[in-house]
PDB file of C-alpha atoms and ligand atoms in Angstrom:
ATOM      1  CA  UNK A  79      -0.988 -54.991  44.613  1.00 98.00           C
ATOM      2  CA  UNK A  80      -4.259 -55.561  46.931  1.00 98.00           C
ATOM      3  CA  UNK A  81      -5.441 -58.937  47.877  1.00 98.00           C
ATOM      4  CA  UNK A  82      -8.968 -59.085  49.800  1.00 99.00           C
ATOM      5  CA  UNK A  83      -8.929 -62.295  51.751  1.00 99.00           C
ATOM      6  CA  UNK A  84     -12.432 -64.038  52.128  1.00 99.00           C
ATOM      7  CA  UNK A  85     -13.436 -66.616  55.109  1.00 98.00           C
ATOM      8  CA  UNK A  86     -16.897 -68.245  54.643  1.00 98.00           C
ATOM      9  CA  UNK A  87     -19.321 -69.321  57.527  1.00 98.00           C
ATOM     10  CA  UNK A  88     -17.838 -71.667  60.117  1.00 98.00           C
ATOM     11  CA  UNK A  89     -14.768 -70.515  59.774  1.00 98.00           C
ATOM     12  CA  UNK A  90     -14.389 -68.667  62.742  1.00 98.00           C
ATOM     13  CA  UNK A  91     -14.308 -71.828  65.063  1.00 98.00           C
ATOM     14  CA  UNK A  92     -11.665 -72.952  63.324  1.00 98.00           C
ATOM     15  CA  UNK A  93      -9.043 -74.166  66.029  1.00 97.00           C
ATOM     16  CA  UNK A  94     -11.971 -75.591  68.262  1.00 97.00           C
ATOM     17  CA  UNK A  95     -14.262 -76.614  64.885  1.00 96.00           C
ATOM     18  CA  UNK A  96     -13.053 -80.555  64.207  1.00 96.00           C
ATOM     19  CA  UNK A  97      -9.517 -80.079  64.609  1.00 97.00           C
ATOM     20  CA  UNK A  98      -8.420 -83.579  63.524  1.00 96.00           C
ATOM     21  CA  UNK A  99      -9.952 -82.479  59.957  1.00 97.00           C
ATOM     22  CA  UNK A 100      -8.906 -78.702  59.919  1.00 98.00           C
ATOM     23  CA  UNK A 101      -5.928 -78.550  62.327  1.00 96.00           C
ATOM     24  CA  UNK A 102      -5.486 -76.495  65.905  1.00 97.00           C
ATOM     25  CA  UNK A 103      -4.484 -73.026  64.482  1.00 98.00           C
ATOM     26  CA  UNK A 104      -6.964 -70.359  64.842  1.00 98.00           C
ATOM     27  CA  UNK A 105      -8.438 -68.276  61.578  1.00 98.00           C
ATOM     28  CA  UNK A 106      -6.440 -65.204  62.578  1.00 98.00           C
ATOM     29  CA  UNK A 107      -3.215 -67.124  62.750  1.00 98.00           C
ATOM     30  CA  UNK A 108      -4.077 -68.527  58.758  1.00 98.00           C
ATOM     31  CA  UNK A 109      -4.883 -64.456  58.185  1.00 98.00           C
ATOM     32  CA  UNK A 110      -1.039 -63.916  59.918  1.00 98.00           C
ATOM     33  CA  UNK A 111       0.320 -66.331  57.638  1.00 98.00           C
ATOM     34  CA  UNK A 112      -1.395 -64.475  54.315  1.00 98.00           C
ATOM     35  CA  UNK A 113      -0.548 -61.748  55.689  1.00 98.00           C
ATOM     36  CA  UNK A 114       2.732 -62.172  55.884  1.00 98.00           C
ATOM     37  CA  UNK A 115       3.434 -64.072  52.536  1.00 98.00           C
ATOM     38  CA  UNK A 116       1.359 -60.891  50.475  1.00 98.00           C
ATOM     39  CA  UNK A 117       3.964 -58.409  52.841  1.00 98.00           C
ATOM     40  CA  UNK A 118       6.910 -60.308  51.492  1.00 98.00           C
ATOM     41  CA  UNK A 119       5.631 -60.178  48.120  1.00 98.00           C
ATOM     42  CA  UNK A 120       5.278 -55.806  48.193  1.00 98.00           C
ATOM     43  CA  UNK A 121       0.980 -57.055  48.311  1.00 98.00           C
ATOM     44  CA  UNK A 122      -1.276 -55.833  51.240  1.00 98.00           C
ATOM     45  CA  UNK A 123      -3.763 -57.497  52.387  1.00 98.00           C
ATOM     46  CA  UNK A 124      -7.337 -57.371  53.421  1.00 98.00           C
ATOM     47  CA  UNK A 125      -9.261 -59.863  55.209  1.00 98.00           C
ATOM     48  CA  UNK A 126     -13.236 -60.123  56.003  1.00 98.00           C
ATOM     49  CA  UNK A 127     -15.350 -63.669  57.731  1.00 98.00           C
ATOM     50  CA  UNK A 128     -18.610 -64.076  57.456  1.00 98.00           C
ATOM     51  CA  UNK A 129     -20.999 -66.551  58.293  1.00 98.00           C
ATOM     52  CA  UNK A 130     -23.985 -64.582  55.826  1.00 98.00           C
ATOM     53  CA  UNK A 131     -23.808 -65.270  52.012  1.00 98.00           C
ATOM     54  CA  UNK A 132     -24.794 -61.731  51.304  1.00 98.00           C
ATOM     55  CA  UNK A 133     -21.914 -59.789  53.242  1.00 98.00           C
ATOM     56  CA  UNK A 134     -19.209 -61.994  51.347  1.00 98.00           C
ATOM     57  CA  UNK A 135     -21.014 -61.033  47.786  1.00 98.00           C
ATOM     58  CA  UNK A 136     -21.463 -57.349  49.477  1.00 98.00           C
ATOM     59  CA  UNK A 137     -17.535 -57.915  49.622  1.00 98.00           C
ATOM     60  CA  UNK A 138     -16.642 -59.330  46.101  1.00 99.00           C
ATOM     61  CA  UNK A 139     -18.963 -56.135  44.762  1.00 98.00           C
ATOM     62  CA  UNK A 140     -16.745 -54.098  46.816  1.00 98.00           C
ATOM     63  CA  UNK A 141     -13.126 -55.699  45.391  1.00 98.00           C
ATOM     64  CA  UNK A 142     -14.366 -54.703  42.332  1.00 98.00           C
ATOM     65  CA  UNK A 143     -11.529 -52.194  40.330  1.00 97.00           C
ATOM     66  CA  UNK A 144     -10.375 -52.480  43.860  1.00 98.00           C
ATOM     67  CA  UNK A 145      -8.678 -55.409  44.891  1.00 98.00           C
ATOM     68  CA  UNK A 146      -5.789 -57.709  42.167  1.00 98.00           C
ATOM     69  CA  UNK A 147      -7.110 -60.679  43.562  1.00 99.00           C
ATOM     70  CA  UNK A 148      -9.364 -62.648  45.832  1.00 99.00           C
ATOM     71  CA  UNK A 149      -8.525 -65.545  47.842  1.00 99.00           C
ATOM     72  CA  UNK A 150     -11.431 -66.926  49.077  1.00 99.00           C
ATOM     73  CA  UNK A 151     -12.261 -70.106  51.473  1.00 98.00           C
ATOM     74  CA  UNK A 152     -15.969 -69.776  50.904  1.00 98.00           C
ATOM     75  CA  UNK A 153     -16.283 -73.422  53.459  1.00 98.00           C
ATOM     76  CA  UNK A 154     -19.954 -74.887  52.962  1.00 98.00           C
ATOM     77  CA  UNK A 155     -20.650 -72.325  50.631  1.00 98.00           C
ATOM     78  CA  UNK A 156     -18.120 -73.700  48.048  1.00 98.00           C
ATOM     79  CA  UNK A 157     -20.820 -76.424  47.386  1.00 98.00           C
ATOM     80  CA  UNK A 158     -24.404 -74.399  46.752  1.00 98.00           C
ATOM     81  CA  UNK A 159     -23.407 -70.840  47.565  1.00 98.00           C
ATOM     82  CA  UNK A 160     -24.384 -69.710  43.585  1.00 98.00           C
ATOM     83  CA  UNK A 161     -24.713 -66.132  44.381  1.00 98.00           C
ATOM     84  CA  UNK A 162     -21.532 -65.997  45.634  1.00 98.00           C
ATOM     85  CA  UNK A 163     -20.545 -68.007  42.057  1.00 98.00           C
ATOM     86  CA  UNK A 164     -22.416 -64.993  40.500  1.00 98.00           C
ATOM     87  CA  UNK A 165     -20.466 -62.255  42.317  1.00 98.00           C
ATOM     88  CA  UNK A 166     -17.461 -63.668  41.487  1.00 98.00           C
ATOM     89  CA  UNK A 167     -18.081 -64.135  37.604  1.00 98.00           C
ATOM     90  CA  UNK A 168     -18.259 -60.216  37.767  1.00 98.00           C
ATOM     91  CA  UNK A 169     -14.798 -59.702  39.311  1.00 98.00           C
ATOM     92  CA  UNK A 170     -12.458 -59.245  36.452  1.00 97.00           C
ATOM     93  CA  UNK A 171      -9.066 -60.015  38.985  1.00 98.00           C
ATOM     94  CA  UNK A 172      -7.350 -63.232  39.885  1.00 98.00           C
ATOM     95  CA  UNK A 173      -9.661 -65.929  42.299  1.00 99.00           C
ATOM     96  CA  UNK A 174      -7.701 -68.315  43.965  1.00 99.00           C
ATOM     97  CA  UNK A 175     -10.031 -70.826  45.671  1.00 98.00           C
ATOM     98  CA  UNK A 176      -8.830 -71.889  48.748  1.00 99.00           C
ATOM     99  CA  UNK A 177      -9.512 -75.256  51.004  1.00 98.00           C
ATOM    100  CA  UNK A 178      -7.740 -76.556  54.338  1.00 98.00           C
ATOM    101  CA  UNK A 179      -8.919 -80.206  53.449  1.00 98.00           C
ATOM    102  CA  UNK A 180      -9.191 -81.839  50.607  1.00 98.00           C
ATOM    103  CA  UNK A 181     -13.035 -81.890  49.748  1.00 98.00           C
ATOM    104  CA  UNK A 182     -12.365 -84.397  46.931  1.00 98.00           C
ATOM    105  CA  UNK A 183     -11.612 -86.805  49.591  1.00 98.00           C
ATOM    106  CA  UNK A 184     -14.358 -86.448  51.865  1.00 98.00           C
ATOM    107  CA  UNK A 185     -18.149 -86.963  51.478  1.00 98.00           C
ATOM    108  CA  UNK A 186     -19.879 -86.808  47.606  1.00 98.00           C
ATOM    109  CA  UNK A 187     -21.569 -83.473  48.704  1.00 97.00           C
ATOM    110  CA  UNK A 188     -17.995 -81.631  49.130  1.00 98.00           C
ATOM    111  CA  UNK A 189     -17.033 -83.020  45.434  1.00 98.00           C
ATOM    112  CA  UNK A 190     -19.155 -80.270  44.158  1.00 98.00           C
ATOM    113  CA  UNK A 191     -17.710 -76.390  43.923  1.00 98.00           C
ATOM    114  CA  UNK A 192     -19.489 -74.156  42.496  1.00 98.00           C
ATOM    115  CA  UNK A 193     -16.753 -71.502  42.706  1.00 98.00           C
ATOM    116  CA  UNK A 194     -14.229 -73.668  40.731  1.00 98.00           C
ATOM    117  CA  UNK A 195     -15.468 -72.888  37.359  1.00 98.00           C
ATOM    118  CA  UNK A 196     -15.121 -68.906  37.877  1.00 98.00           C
ATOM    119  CA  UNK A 197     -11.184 -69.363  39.964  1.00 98.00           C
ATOM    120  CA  UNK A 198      -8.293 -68.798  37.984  1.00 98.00           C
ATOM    121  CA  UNK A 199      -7.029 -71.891  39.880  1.00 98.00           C
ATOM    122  CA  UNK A 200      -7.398 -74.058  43.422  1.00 98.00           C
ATOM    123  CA  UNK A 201      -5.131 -74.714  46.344  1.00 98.00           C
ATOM    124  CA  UNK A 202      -6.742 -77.497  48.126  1.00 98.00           C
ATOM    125  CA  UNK A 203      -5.542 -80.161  50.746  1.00 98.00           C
ATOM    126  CA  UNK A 204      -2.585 -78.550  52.366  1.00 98.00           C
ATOM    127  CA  UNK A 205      -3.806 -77.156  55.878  1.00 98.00           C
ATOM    128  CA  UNK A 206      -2.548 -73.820  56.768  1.00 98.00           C
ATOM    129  CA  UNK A 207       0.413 -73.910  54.690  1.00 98.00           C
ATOM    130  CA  UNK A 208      -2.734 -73.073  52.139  1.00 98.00           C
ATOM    131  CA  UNK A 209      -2.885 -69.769  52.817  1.00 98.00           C
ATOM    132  CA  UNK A 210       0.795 -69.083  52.010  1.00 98.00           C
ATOM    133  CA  UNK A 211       0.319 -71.015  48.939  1.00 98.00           C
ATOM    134  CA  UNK A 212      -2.558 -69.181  47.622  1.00 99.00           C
ATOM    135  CA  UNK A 213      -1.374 -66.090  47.968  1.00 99.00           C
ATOM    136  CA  UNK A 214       1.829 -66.416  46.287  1.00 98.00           C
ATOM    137  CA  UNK A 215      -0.170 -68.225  43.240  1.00 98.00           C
ATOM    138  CA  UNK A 216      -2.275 -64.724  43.417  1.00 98.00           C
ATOM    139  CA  UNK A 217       0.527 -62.426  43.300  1.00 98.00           C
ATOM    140  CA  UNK A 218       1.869 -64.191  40.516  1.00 98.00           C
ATOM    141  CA  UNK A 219      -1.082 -64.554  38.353  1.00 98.00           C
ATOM    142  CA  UNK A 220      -1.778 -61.516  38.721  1.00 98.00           C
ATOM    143  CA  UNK A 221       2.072 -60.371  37.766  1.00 98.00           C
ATOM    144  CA  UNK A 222       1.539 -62.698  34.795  1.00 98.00           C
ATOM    145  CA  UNK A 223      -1.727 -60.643  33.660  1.00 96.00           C
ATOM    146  CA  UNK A 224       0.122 -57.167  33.774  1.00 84.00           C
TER     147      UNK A 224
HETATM  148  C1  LIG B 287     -13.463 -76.152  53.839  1.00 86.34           C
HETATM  149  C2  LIG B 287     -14.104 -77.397  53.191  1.00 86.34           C
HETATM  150  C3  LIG B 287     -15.616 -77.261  53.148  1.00 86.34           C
HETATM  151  O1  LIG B 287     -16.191 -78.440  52.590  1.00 86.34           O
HETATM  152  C4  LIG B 287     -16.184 -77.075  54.538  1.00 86.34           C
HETATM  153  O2  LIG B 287     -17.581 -76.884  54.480  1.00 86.34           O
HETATM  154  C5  LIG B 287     -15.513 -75.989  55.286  1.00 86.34           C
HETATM  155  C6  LIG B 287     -14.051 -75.881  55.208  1.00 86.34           C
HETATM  156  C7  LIG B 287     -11.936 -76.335  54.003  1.00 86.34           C
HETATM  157  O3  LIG B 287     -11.265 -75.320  54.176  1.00 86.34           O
HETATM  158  O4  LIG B 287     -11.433 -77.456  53.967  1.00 86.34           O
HETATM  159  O5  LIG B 287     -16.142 -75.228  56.020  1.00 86.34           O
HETATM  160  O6  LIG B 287     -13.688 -75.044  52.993  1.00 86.34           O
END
């Protein structure tokens, strides 16, 4: 089973980026964590960040009758990114949508996701234990497809 792991822009800083909201650990520690929760489930795993719209749809395009699933913390772009929505709607695999924070609780803008409506299903709110989270929900959604 292949998972492609998606980081959206900002994400990079995370660590120095407001750590009282997003916590101290670094993205490639969350990509250790996924990483290591798709290894104990017999998944792999492939990660890619971008801070461009276009190289994250270049990357759904590319999971296409590739990749299981996508697990994908799009950050800002979860609220207008709708090509990203659009790239998405064309892969046929399980979408877990993934969040550190809990957008619902934060300013009316982040109440919006436009990635939602095409995700099999959400893991929002619980830091970096997220990542472990949403990649067991992937492996077995996509175990309950086959
Ligand atoms: C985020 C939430 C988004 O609203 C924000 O723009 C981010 C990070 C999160 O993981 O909590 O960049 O996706």
């Amino acid at each position: 089973m292949k998972i492609l792991l998606l980081s959206g822009p900002n994400l990079n800083l995370l660590g120095e980026r407001e750590p009282d909201v997003y916590g101290t650990a670094t993205l490639d520690d969350h990509v250790a964590t996924a990483t290591s929760a798709a290894q104990t489930l017999g998944a792999t795993l492939d990660h890619l960040q971008s801070n461009a719209e276009g190289d994250l749809v270049e990357a759904v395009h590319g999971a296409r009758g590739d990749a299981d699933a996508i697990v994908i913390n799009p950050g800002a772009l979860t609220h207008y990114g709708w090509s990203l929505h659009d790239a998405l709607s064309a892969f046929d695999g399980v979408i877990v949508e993934l969040h550190l924070s809990n957008p619902n609780a934060r300013e009316p803008w982040r109440h919006v996701s436009v990635v939602a409506p095409v995700a099999t299903g959400s893991v929002i709110g619980f830091g970096g234990d997220g990542y472990r989270i949403a990649v067991e929900a992937a492996v077995a959604a996509v175990e309950a497809r086959s």
